[in-house]
PDB file of C-alpha atoms in Angstrom:
ATOM      1  CA  MET A   1     -38.606  14.989  46.462  1.00  0.00           C
ATOM      2  CA  GLN A   2     -42.167  14.671  45.230  1.00  0.00           C
ATOM      3  CA  ALA A   3     -44.390  17.107  43.311  1.00  0.00           C
ATOM      4  CA  ALA A   4     -45.017  19.678  46.066  1.00  0.00           C
ATOM      5  CA  PRO A   5     -41.377  20.350  47.091  1.00  0.00           C
ATOM      6  CA  VAL A   6     -40.315  20.347  43.423  1.00  0.00           C
ATOM      7  CA  ALA A   7     -42.953  22.986  42.655  1.00  0.00           C
ATOM      8  CA  ALA A   8     -41.680  25.015  45.617  1.00  0.00           C
ATOM      9  CA  LEU A   9     -38.114  24.799  44.308  1.00  0.00           C
ATOM     10  CA  ARG A  10     -39.205  25.958  40.833  1.00  0.00           C
ATOM     11  CA  SER A  11     -41.002  28.916  42.375  1.00  0.00           C
ATOM     12  CA  LEU A  12     -38.027  29.886  44.558  1.00  0.00           C
ATOM     13  CA  ILE A  13     -35.721  29.839  41.543  1.00  0.00           C
ATOM     14  CA  GLN A  14     -38.036  31.644  39.141  1.00  0.00           C
ATOM     15  CA  THR A  15     -38.918  34.400  41.620  1.00  0.00           C
ATOM     16  CA  GLY A  16     -35.277  35.075  42.497  1.00  0.00           C
ATOM     17  CA  ASN A  17     -35.499  33.712  46.042  1.00  0.00           C
ATOM     18  CA  ILE A  18     -33.293  30.627  45.772  1.00  0.00           C
ATOM     19  CA  LYS A  19     -30.747  32.227  48.115  1.00  0.00           C
ATOM     20  CA  LYS A  20     -33.367  31.967  50.875  1.00  0.00           C
ATOM     21  CA  LEU A  21     -33.701  28.201  50.486  1.00  0.00           C
ATOM     22  CA  LEU A  22     -33.122  26.081  53.583  1.00  0.00           C
ATOM     23  CA  THR A  23     -33.783  22.345  53.309  1.00  0.00           C
ATOM     24  CA  CYS A  24     -34.641  20.068  56.218  1.00  0.00           C
ATOM     25  CA  PHE A  25     -34.942  16.302  55.934  1.00  0.00           C
ATOM     26  CA  THR A  26     -36.868  14.836  58.863  1.00  0.00           C
ATOM     27  CA  HIS A  27     -37.047  11.181  59.992  1.00  0.00           C
ATOM     28  CA  PHE A  28     -33.296  10.953  59.526  1.00  0.00           C
ATOM     29  CA  ASP A  29     -33.215   8.421  62.347  1.00  0.00           C
ATOM     30  CA  GLU A  30     -35.097   6.025  60.072  1.00  0.00           C
ATOM     31  CA  VAL A  31     -32.414   6.055  57.367  1.00  0.00           C
ATOM     32  CA  LYS A  32     -30.791   2.670  57.833  1.00  0.00           C
ATOM     33  CA  GLY A  33     -28.996   0.059  55.753  1.00  0.00           C
ATOM     34  CA  ASP A  34     -25.947  -2.162  55.614  1.00  0.00           C
ATOM     35  CA  ASN A  35     -24.528   0.121  52.930  1.00  0.00           C
ATOM     36  CA  LEU A  36     -24.972   3.192  55.159  1.00  0.00           C
ATOM     37  CA  PRO A  37     -22.523   2.670  58.043  1.00  0.00           C
ATOM     38  CA  THR A  38     -21.802   6.354  58.736  1.00  0.00           C
ATOM     39  CA  VAL A  39     -23.723   9.602  59.123  1.00  0.00           C
ATOM     40  CA  THR A  40     -21.980  10.966  56.037  1.00  0.00           C
ATOM     41  CA  ALA A  41     -23.110   7.979  53.970  1.00  0.00           C
ATOM     42  CA  LYS A  42     -26.685   8.441  55.162  1.00  0.00           C
ATOM     43  CA  ARG A  43     -26.664  12.131  54.254  1.00  0.00           C
ATOM     44  CA  GLU A  44     -25.297  11.422  50.783  1.00  0.00           C
ATOM     45  CA  HIS A  45     -27.974   8.755  50.327  1.00  0.00           C
ATOM     46  CA  VAL A  46     -30.735  11.219  51.241  1.00  0.00           C
ATOM     47  CA  LEU A  47     -29.337  13.977  49.013  1.00  0.00           C
ATOM     48  CA  ALA A  48     -29.188  11.543  46.097  1.00  0.00           C
ATOM     49  CA  SER A  49     -32.989  11.695  46.021  1.00  0.00           C
ATOM     50  CA  ALA A  50     -32.687  15.274  44.774  1.00  0.00           C
ATOM     51  CA  GLU A  51     -30.143  14.575  42.025  1.00  0.00           C
ATOM     52  CA  ASN A  52     -32.633  14.012  39.200  1.00  0.00           C
ATOM     53  CA  ILE A  53     -34.672  16.997  40.310  1.00  0.00           C
ATOM     54  CA  MET A  54     -31.668  19.325  40.227  1.00  0.00           C
ATOM     55  CA  THR A  55     -30.713  18.107  36.758  1.00  0.00           C
ATOM     56  CA  ARG A  56     -34.247  18.573  35.438  1.00  0.00           C
ATOM     57  CA  LEU A  57     -34.590  22.061  36.919  1.00  0.00           C
ATOM     58  CA  GLY A  58     -31.251  22.942  35.350  1.00  0.00           C
ATOM     59  CA  GLU A  59     -32.545  21.845  31.956  1.00  0.00           C
ATOM     60  CA  ASP A  60     -35.736  23.885  32.387  1.00  0.00           C
ATOM     61  CA  LEU A  61     -34.411  27.019  34.104  1.00  0.00           C
ATOM     62  CA  GLY A  62     -30.764  27.191  33.057  1.00  0.00           C
ATOM     63  CA  PRO A  63     -27.352  26.085  34.339  1.00  0.00           C
ATOM     64  CA  ASN A  64     -27.024  29.010  36.753  1.00  0.00           C
ATOM     65  CA  ALA A  65     -30.213  27.900  38.475  1.00  0.00           C
ATOM     66  CA  GLU A  66     -28.940  24.346  38.815  1.00  0.00           C
ATOM     67  CA  ARG A  67     -25.553  25.468  40.132  1.00  0.00           C
ATOM     68  CA  THR A  68     -27.103  27.735  42.762  1.00  0.00           C
ATOM     69  CA  LEU A  69     -29.608  25.061  43.795  1.00  0.00           C
ATOM     70  CA  ARG A  70     -26.852  22.484  44.207  1.00  0.00           C
ATOM     71  CA  ALA A  71     -24.862  24.906  46.342  1.00  0.00           C
ATOM     72  CA  ARG A  72     -27.845  25.615  48.601  1.00  0.00           C
ATOM     73  CA  LEU A  73     -28.669  21.936  49.029  1.00  0.00           C
ATOM     74  CA  THR A  74     -25.044  21.202  49.871  1.00  0.00           C
ATOM     75  CA  ASP A  75     -24.343  24.092  52.221  1.00  0.00           C
ATOM     76  CA  GLN A  76     -27.765  24.784  53.737  1.00  0.00           C
ATOM     77  CA  CYS A  77     -29.241  21.337  54.295  1.00  0.00           C
ATOM     78  CA  PHE A  78     -30.181  19.954  57.710  1.00  0.00           C
ATOM     79  CA  PHE A  79     -30.971  16.417  58.853  1.00  0.00           C
ATOM     80  CA  LEU A  80     -33.329  15.981  61.797  1.00  0.00           C
ATOM     81  CA  GLY A  81     -34.266  12.735  63.498  1.00  0.00           C
ATOM     82  CA  GLY A  82     -36.488  11.820  66.412  1.00  0.00           C
ATOM     83  CA  ILE A  83     -37.945  15.303  66.761  1.00  0.00           C
ATOM     84  CA  ASP A  84     -41.315  13.870  67.788  1.00  0.00           C
ATOM     85  CA  LYS A  85     -39.738  13.085  71.157  1.00  0.00           C
ATOM     86  CA  VAL A  86     -37.631  14.853  73.772  1.00  0.00           C
ATOM     87  CA  LEU A  87     -34.038  14.840  72.508  1.00  0.00           C
ATOM     88  CA  ASP A  88     -31.490  13.204  74.769  1.00  0.00           C
ATOM     89  CA  THR A  89     -28.313  15.149  74.038  1.00  0.00           C
ATOM     90  CA  ASN A  90     -26.304  12.645  76.070  1.00  0.00           C
ATOM     91  CA  LYS A  91     -26.864  10.172  73.242  1.00  0.00           C
ATOM     92  CA  ARG A  92     -25.245  10.444  69.824  1.00  0.00           C
ATOM     93  CA  ARG A  93     -28.430  10.730  67.770  1.00  0.00           C
ATOM     94  CA  GLY A  94     -30.006  13.283  70.095  1.00  0.00           C
ATOM     95  CA  LYS A  95     -26.836  15.354  70.135  1.00  0.00           C
ATOM     96  CA  GLN A  96     -26.557  15.318  66.323  1.00  0.00           C
ATOM     97  CA  THR A  97     -30.141  16.487  65.852  1.00  0.00           C
ATOM     98  CA  ALA A  98     -29.752  19.227  68.476  1.00  0.00           C
ATOM     99  CA  GLU A  99     -26.629  20.480  66.707  1.00  0.00           C
ATOM    100  CA  GLN A 100     -28.447  20.458  63.373  1.00  0.00           C
ATOM    101  CA  MET A 101     -31.323  22.476  64.805  1.00  0.00           C
ATOM    102  CA  LYS A 102     -28.924  25.054  66.235  1.00  0.00           C
ATOM    103  CA  SER A 103     -27.242  25.327  62.833  1.00  0.00           C
ATOM    104  CA  LEU A 104     -30.665  25.760  61.227  1.00  0.00           C
ATOM    105  CA  LEU A 105     -31.487  28.681  63.539  1.00  0.00           C
ATOM    106  CA  VAL A 106     -28.192  30.352  62.660  1.00  0.00           C
ATOM    107  CA  ALA A 107     -28.952  29.901  58.946  1.00  0.00           C
ATOM    108  CA  VAL A 108     -32.405  31.444  59.392  1.00  0.00           C
ATOM    109  CA  GLU A 109     -30.869  34.523  61.016  1.00  0.00           C
ATOM    110  CA  GLN A 110     -28.371  34.907  58.175  1.00  0.00           C
ATOM    111  CA  ILE A 111     -31.035  34.908  55.456  1.00  0.00           C
ATOM    112  CA  VAL A 112     -31.947  38.536  56.171  1.00  0.00           C
ATOM    113  CA  GLU A 113     -28.369  39.703  55.540  1.00  0.00           C
ATOM    114  CA  ARG A 114     -28.183  41.552  52.231  1.00  0.00           C
ATOM    115  CA  PRO A 115     -25.178  40.852  49.990  1.00  0.00           C
ATOM    116  CA  GLU A 116     -22.920  43.647  48.791  1.00  0.00           C
ATOM    117  CA  PRO A 117     -24.299  45.346  45.640  1.00  0.00           C
ATOM    118  CA  VAL A 118     -22.745  44.421  42.305  1.00  0.00           C
ATOM    119  CA  GLU A 119     -21.457  47.305  40.189  1.00  0.00           C
ATOM    120  CA  ALA A 120     -21.546  45.436  36.875  1.00  0.00           C
ATOM    121  CA  ARG A 121     -24.858  45.628  34.985  1.00  0.00           C
ATOM    122  CA  PRO A 122     -26.160  43.377  32.187  1.00  0.00           C
ATOM    123  CA  THR A 123     -27.665  44.514  28.894  1.00  0.00           C
ATOM    124  CA  TYR A 124     -30.523  42.619  27.263  1.00  0.00           C
ATOM    125  CA  ASP A 125     -31.980  42.418  23.778  1.00  0.00           C
ATOM    126  CA  ARG A 126     -35.670  43.400  23.797  1.00  0.00           C
ATOM    127  CA  THR A 127     -36.402  40.966  20.999  1.00  0.00           C
ATOM    128  CA  ASN A 128     -35.327  37.984  23.096  1.00  0.00           C
ATOM    129  CA  LEU A 129     -37.626  39.070  25.908  1.00  0.00           C
ATOM    130  CA  VAL A 130     -40.566  39.570  23.538  1.00  0.00           C
ATOM    131  CA  LEU A 131     -40.024  36.078  22.116  1.00  0.00           C
ATOM    132  CA  ALA A 132     -39.941  34.661  25.646  1.00  0.00           C
ATOM    133  CA  ILE A 133     -43.262  36.339  26.508  1.00  0.00           C
ATOM    134  CA  ARG A 134     -44.860  35.061  23.305  1.00  0.00           C
ATOM    135  CA  GLU A 135     -43.640  31.526  24.010  1.00  0.00           C
ATOM    136  CA  ALA A 136     -45.001  31.747  27.568  1.00  0.00           C
ATOM    137  CA  ALA A 137     -48.446  32.700  26.270  1.00  0.00           C
ATOM    138  CA  ASP A 138     -48.358  29.870  23.750  1.00  0.00           C
ATOM    139  CA  GLN A 139     -47.428  27.279  26.388  1.00  0.00           C
ATOM    140  CA  PHE A 140     -50.191  28.566  28.652  1.00  0.00           C
ATOM    141  CA  HIS A 141     -52.772  28.165  25.885  1.00  0.00           C
ATOM    142  CA  GLN A 142     -51.587  24.712  24.847  1.00  0.00           C
ATOM    143  CA  THR A 143     -51.831  23.432  28.418  1.00  0.00           C
ATOM    144  CA  TRP A 144     -55.302  24.831  28.992  1.00  0.00           C
ATOM    145  CA  LEU A 145     -56.659  23.743  25.605  1.00  0.00           C
ATOM    146  CA  SER A 146     -55.837  20.206  26.706  1.00  0.00           C
ATOM    147  CA  ARG A 147     -57.365  20.652  30.161  1.00  0.00           C
ATOM    148  CA  LEU A 148     -60.524  22.040  28.596  1.00  0.00           C
ATOM    149  CA  GLY A 149     -60.722  19.083  26.227  1.00  0.00           C
ATOM    150  CA  LEU A 150     -60.270  21.203  23.097  1.00  0.00           C
ATOM    151  CA  LYS A 151     -56.875  19.821  22.109  1.00  0.00           C
ATOM    152  CA  ASN A 152     -54.496  17.050  23.146  1.00  0.00           C
ATOM    153  CA  LYS A 153     -51.152  17.850  24.768  1.00  0.00           C
ATOM    154  CA  ALA A 154     -48.751  15.460  26.454  1.00  0.00           C
ATOM    155  CA  GLY A 155     -48.571  15.995  30.195  1.00  0.00           C
ATOM    156  CA  ALA A 156     -51.867  17.920  30.422  1.00  0.00           C
ATOM    157  CA  ASN A 157     -54.931  15.688  30.747  1.00  0.00           C
ATOM    158  CA  LYS A 158     -58.506  16.726  30.106  1.00  0.00           C
ATOM    159  CA  GLU A 159     -60.270  17.798  33.292  1.00  0.00           C
ATOM    160  CA  HIS A 160     -63.752  16.568  34.198  1.00  0.00           C
ATOM    161  CA  TRP A 161     -66.447  19.093  33.280  1.00  0.00           C
ATOM    162  CA  THR A 162     -67.553  19.425  36.909  1.00  0.00           C
ATOM    163  CA  ARG A 163     -64.093  20.634  37.901  1.00  0.00           C
ATOM    164  CA  ILE A 164     -64.042  23.225  35.102  1.00  0.00           C
ATOM    165  CA  LYS A 165     -67.484  24.418  36.210  1.00  0.00           C
ATOM    166  CA  ALA A 166     -66.304  24.603  39.831  1.00  0.00           C
ATOM    167  CA  LEU A 167     -63.362  26.738  38.699  1.00  0.00           C
ATOM    168  CA  SER A 168     -65.617  29.075  36.714  1.00  0.00           C
ATOM    169  CA  ARG A 169     -67.940  29.426  39.698  1.00  0.00           C
ATOM    170  CA  ARG A 170     -65.145  30.589  41.988  1.00  0.00           C
ATOM    171  CA  LEU A 171     -63.798  33.167  39.555  1.00  0.00           C
ATOM    172  CA  ALA A 172     -67.297  34.315  38.524  1.00  0.00           C
ATOM    173  CA  ASN A 173     -68.280  34.998  42.138  1.00  0.00           C
ATOM    174  CA  GLY A 174     -64.958  36.608  43.023  1.00  0.00           C
ATOM    175  CA  TRP A 175     -64.193  34.025  45.704  1.00  0.00           C
ATOM    176  CA  THR A 176     -60.728  32.951  44.575  1.00  0.00           C
ATOM    177  CA  ASP A 177     -58.676  32.566  41.396  1.00  0.00           C
ATOM    178  CA  GLU A 178     -58.257  28.783  41.613  1.00  0.00           C
ATOM    179  CA  TYR A 179     -59.951  25.483  42.276  1.00  0.00           C
ATOM    180  CA  ASP A 180     -57.851  22.631  43.620  1.00  0.00           C
ATOM    181  CA  ASN A 181     -54.948  22.297  41.142  1.00  0.00           C
ATOM    182  CA  LEU A 182     -56.685  24.384  38.451  1.00  0.00           C
ATOM    183  CA  ARG A 183     -54.903  27.728  38.745  1.00  0.00           C
ATOM    184  CA  PRO A 184     -55.026  29.799  35.548  1.00  0.00           C
ATOM    185  CA  VAL A 185     -53.643  32.982  37.129  1.00  0.00           C
ATOM    186  CA  SER A 186     -50.759  31.100  38.713  1.00  0.00           C
ATOM    187  CA  ASP A 187     -50.133  29.156  35.497  1.00  0.00           C
ATOM    188  CA  LEU A 188     -49.819  32.290  33.368  1.00  0.00           C
ATOM    189  CA  HIS A 189     -47.627  33.972  35.981  1.00  0.00           C
ATOM    190  CA  LYS A 190     -45.416  30.886  36.201  1.00  0.00           C
ATOM    191  CA  GLN A 191     -45.003  30.533  32.433  1.00  0.00           C
ATOM    192  CA  ILE A 192     -44.050  34.183  31.949  1.00  0.00           C
ATOM    193  CA  GLY A 193     -41.762  34.259  34.958  1.00  0.00           C
ATOM    194  CA  GLU A 194     -39.885  31.077  34.079  1.00  0.00           C
ATOM    195  CA  LEU A 195     -39.231  31.986  30.445  1.00  0.00           C
ATOM    196  CA  ILE A 196     -38.152  35.517  31.348  1.00  0.00           C
ATOM    197  CA  TYR A 197     -35.895  34.018  34.032  1.00  0.00           C
ATOM    198  CA  VAL A 198     -34.249  31.743  31.462  1.00  0.00           C
ATOM    199  CA  THR A 199     -33.825  34.670  29.058  1.00  0.00           C
ATOM    200  CA  ILE A 200     -32.227  37.063  31.549  1.00  0.00           C
ATOM    201  CA  GLN A 201     -29.476  34.544  32.230  1.00  0.00           C
ATOM    202  CA  GLU A 202     -28.126  35.299  28.751  1.00  0.00           C
ATOM    203  CA  PRO A 203     -27.399  39.060  28.524  1.00  0.00           C
ATOM    204  CA  ILE A 204     -25.851  40.278  25.295  1.00  0.00           C
ATOM    205  CA  GLU A 205     -23.109  42.113  27.207  1.00  0.00           C
ATOM    206  CA  TRP A 206     -21.993  43.362  30.616  1.00  0.00           C
ATOM    207  CA  GLU A 207     -21.311  46.984  31.504  1.00  0.00           C
ATOM    208  CA  GLY A 208     -18.406  47.264  33.926  1.00  0.00           C
ATOM    209  CA  GLY A 209     -16.970  43.833  33.183  1.00  0.00           C
ATOM    210  CA  LYS A 210     -18.500  40.392  33.482  1.00  0.00           C
ATOM    211  CA  PRO A 211     -18.757  39.419  37.200  1.00  0.00           C
ATOM    212  CA  ASP A 212     -18.234  35.932  38.608  1.00  0.00           C
ATOM    213  CA  GLU A 213     -21.080  33.398  38.617  1.00  0.00           C
ATOM    214  CA  ASP A 214     -22.269  34.184  42.139  1.00  0.00           C
ATOM    215  CA  LYS A 215     -22.562  37.899  41.436  1.00  0.00           C
ATOM    216  CA  GLN A 216     -24.270  37.195  38.119  1.00  0.00           C
ATOM    217  CA  GLN A 217     -26.826  35.096  39.953  1.00  0.00           C
ATOM    218  CA  GLN A 218     -27.293  37.880  42.491  1.00  0.00           C
ATOM    219  CA  ILE A 219     -28.242  40.270  39.677  1.00  0.00           C
ATOM    220  CA  PHE A 220     -30.558  37.745  38.013  1.00  0.00           C
ATOM    221  CA  ASP A 221     -32.281  37.045  41.330  1.00  0.00           C
ATOM    222  CA  GLU A 222     -32.689  40.745  42.092  1.00  0.00           C
ATOM    223  CA  LEU A 223     -34.311  41.338  38.704  1.00  0.00           C
ATOM    224  CA  SER A 224     -36.608  38.306  39.009  1.00  0.00           C
ATOM    225  CA  SER A 225     -37.589  39.081  42.599  1.00  0.00           C
ATOM    226  CA  THR A 226     -38.548  42.663  41.767  1.00  0.00           C
ATOM    227  CA  LEU A 227     -40.443  41.659  38.628  1.00  0.00           C
ATOM    228  CA  THR A 228     -42.387  38.669  39.950  1.00  0.00           C
ATOM    229  CA  GLY A 229     -44.924  40.572  42.058  1.00  0.00           C
ATOM    230  CA  ARG A 230     -45.718  42.916  39.201  1.00  0.00           C
ATOM    231  CA  LEU A 231     -46.230  40.019  36.810  1.00  0.00           C
ATOM    232  CA  LEU A 232     -48.594  38.331  39.269  1.00  0.00           C
ATOM    233  CA  ASP A 233     -50.726  41.481  39.507  1.00  0.00           C
ATOM    234  CA  LEU A 234     -50.873  41.648  35.711  1.00  0.00           C
ATOM    235  CA  ALA A 235     -51.829  37.969  35.351  1.00  0.00           C
ATOM    236  CA  SER A 236     -54.543  38.283  38.017  1.00  0.00           C
ATOM    237  CA  ARG A 237     -56.008  41.381  36.405  1.00  0.00           C
ATOM    238  CA  ARG A 238     -56.057  40.063  32.846  1.00  0.00           C
ATOM    239  CA  ILE A 239     -57.250  36.534  33.672  1.00  0.00           C
ATOM    240  CA  TRP A 240     -59.670  37.310  36.515  1.00  0.00           C
ATOM    241  CA  THR A 241     -60.708  40.814  37.534  1.00  0.00           C
ATOM    242  CA  GLU A 242     -61.090  42.208  33.997  1.00  0.00           C
ATOM    243  CA  ARG A 243     -63.135  39.207  32.877  1.00  0.00           C
ATOM    244  CA  SER A 244     -65.630  38.561  35.635  1.00  0.00           C
ATOM    245  CA  GLU A 245     -68.567  38.800  33.191  1.00  0.00           C
ATOM    246  CA  GLU A 246     -67.032  36.157  30.925  1.00  0.00           C
ATOM    247  CA  TRP A 247     -66.436  33.842  33.889  1.00  0.00           C
ATOM    248  CA  GLN A 248     -70.070  34.365  34.916  1.00  0.00           C
ATOM    249  CA  LYS A 249     -71.185  33.515  31.380  1.00  0.00           C
ATOM    250  CA  ALA A 250     -69.093  30.350  31.428  1.00  0.00           C
ATOM    251  CA  PHE A 251     -70.495  29.279  34.803  1.00  0.00           C
ATOM    252  CA  ASN A 252     -74.120  29.919  33.759  1.00  0.00           C
ATOM    253  CA  GLN A 253     -73.994  27.407  30.890  1.00  0.00           C
ATOM    254  CA  SER A 254     -76.247  24.402  31.410  1.00  0.00           C
ATOM    255  CA  GLY A 255     -77.983  21.648  29.494  1.00  0.00           C
ATOM    256  CA  THR A 256     -76.903  19.573  26.518  1.00  0.00           C
ATOM    257  CA  GLY A 257     -73.601  20.717  25.048  1.00  0.00           C
ATOM    258  CA  SER A 258     -72.888  23.151  27.863  1.00  0.00           C
ATOM    259  CA  THR A 259     -69.544  21.488  28.662  1.00  0.00           C
ATOM    260  CA  PHE A 260     -68.173  22.310  25.213  1.00  0.00           C
ATOM    261  CA  VAL A 261     -69.671  25.821  25.199  1.00  0.00           C
ATOM    262  CA  ARG A 262     -68.171  26.564  28.616  1.00  0.00           C
ATOM    263  CA  ALA A 263     -64.755  25.349  27.454  1.00  0.00           C
ATOM    264  CA  GLU A 264     -64.989  27.541  24.340  1.00  0.00           C
ATOM    265  CA  ILE A 265     -65.913  30.616  26.388  1.00  0.00           C
ATOM    266  CA  ILE A 266     -62.989  30.089  28.771  1.00  0.00           C
ATOM    267  CA  SER A 267     -60.549  29.487  25.931  1.00  0.00           C
ATOM    268  CA  ALA A 268     -61.675  32.130  23.413  1.00  0.00           C
ATOM    269  CA  ASP A 269     -63.353  34.851  25.485  1.00  0.00           C
ATOM    270  CA  ILE A 270     -61.106  34.709  28.546  1.00  0.00           C
ATOM    271  CA  TYR A 271     -57.698  33.171  27.961  1.00  0.00           C
ATOM    272  CA  ASP A 272     -57.244  34.270  24.359  1.00  0.00           C
ATOM    273  CA  LYS A 273     -58.128  37.854  25.261  1.00  0.00           C
ATOM    274  CA  ALA A 274     -56.122  37.817  28.481  1.00  0.00           C
ATOM    275  CA  ALA A 275     -52.911  36.500  26.901  1.00  0.00           C
ATOM    276  CA  PRO A 276     -53.277  36.705  23.111  1.00  0.00           C
ATOM    277  CA  ILE A 277     -50.524  35.315  20.887  1.00  0.00           C
ATOM    278  CA  PRO A 278     -49.504  37.826  18.191  1.00  0.00           C
ATOM    279  CA  ASN A 279     -49.711  36.516  14.624  1.00  0.00           C
ATOM    280  CA  LEU A 280     -48.916  37.802  11.144  1.00  0.00           C
ATOM    281  CA  THR A 281     -52.060  39.933  11.048  1.00  0.00           C
ATOM    282  CA  PRO A 282     -51.396  43.291  12.771  1.00  0.00           C
ATOM    283  CA  SER A 283     -53.738  43.842  15.724  1.00  0.00           C
ATOM    284  CA  PRO A 284     -53.356  46.269  18.640  1.00  0.00           C
ATOM    285  CA  ASN A 285     -55.478  44.002  20.854  1.00  0.00           C
ATOM    286  CA  ARG A 286     -53.267  40.975  20.226  1.00  0.00           C
ATOM    287  CA  ASN A 287     -50.117  42.985  20.915  1.00  0.00           C
ATOM    288  CA  GLN A 288     -51.400  44.694  24.064  1.00  0.00           C
ATOM    289  CA  PHE A 289     -50.499  41.791  26.336  1.00  0.00           C
ATOM    290  CA  ILE A 290     -46.852  41.745  25.246  1.00  0.00           C
ATOM    291  CA  HIS A 291     -46.692  45.546  25.506  1.00  0.00           C
ATOM    292  CA  GLU A 292     -47.957  45.422  29.080  1.00  0.00           C
ATOM    293  CA  VAL A 293     -45.488  42.741  30.130  1.00  0.00           C
ATOM    294  CA  MET A 294     -42.604  44.552  28.438  1.00  0.00           C
ATOM    295  CA  ALA A 295     -43.621  47.798  30.163  1.00  0.00           C
ATOM    296  CA  LEU A 296     -43.185  46.040  33.519  1.00  0.00           C
ATOM    297  CA  VAL A 297     -39.844  44.604  32.422  1.00  0.00           C
ATOM    298  CA  GLU A 298     -38.645  48.021  31.247  1.00  0.00           C
ATOM    299  CA  LYS A 299     -39.762  49.709  34.479  1.00  0.00           C
ATOM    300  CA  THR A 300     -37.966  47.094  36.574  1.00  0.00           C
ATOM    301  CA  CYS A 301     -34.790  47.294  34.491  1.00  0.00           C
ATOM    302  CA  GLN A 302     -34.798  51.094  34.736  1.00  0.00           C
ATOM    303  CA  GLU A 303     -35.072  50.935  38.535  1.00  0.00           C
ATOM    304  CA  LEU A 304     -32.144  48.483  38.680  1.00  0.00           C
ATOM    305  CA  ASN A 305     -30.052  50.405  36.138  1.00  0.00           C
ATOM    306  CA  ILE A 306     -30.188  47.525  33.640  1.00  0.00           C
ATOM    307  CA  GLN A 307     -30.077  48.348  29.955  1.00  0.00           C
ATOM    308  CA  LEU A 308     -32.425  47.141  27.191  1.00  0.00           C
ATOM    309  CA  GLU A 309     -31.534  47.438  23.519  1.00  0.00           C
TER     310      GLU A 309
END
C-alpha cells in the first residue's frame, strides 16, 4: 500500500465510487514465513498492510468512508499467485489461484448491478458547505504557495524552478493541465471534492427517517459521484482555460529574478483569481468562486431531491 494505490483509494472514496472497488494482491505465492502456516494467516498478514491506510483515510474522509473501505477490502479482495505461469489446477496453489480468479470475474460482473433506491433524503446546511469550499480553497493555496517557494508548509516542498516553468509551458500552450506530479487542476478538484464529501456525511436531518449506514453511504456516494464531474469541469475552466494568457505570461519570464516573478504570476494572477478566498472586505470577484461551486451543489441536490437550508 504505497502512494499510488492510496491515492487511488482516496479518489474512489471522494468521487462516490468506493462500491466499485475490487482489490487484487499478486505474488501471493511469495508470502512465506514460519508464523504463516495457513492460507488464512497469509491473507490476514497481507491485509494488515492496509490497516494504517484505512485508519488514516477514515480520519481524513470520515468514519463512513473507513467503514465502507474496510468492508470492500474484506469482502472483495482476491489473492493471486504464480499468474506469470500456466496454472496447474491439480496442485493446491494453482487451484486456489484459479478459484480466486473465477471469484474476481463474478465480482466484476456484479459491479454493474444498481442497488435499490433509498426513499429517505438528507437535508444539509448551506453554511457548512460554504465553509467547506472556503477551506478547500485555502488548503489549495497553502500547498501551492509552498511549492512555488513563496511560503513554507509542512508536507509540501518547494519545487525546482525548471519544473514550475515546464508546468507553465504545458498549460500556456494548451497541451495538458499537468506536469509530472504538478497538477493544479486535479489538486483544486481534489480539495473541493474531499471537503464536500466530509461535509455531506453530516446532514442536519433526514426526511423519511434515518436509514441504516449502508443506505446512508449509498446516498452520499450518489451525491458525490454526480457532483465530481461537474467540479472537475469547473476546476479545469477556472485554473486553465480561462487563464491561458496568464500562463503564457508566466512561461515567458526569463532572466534574473524570473523564477520569483513567475511564481508570483501563478499565485496571484492565476490561482488567487481562479479560487479566491473570501475575506472581510466585500467583493463580488472573491465570492464568485464559492457561488459557482454552490450552484453546482444546488443543481445536483435538486436533481437528487436533496434539500438545502
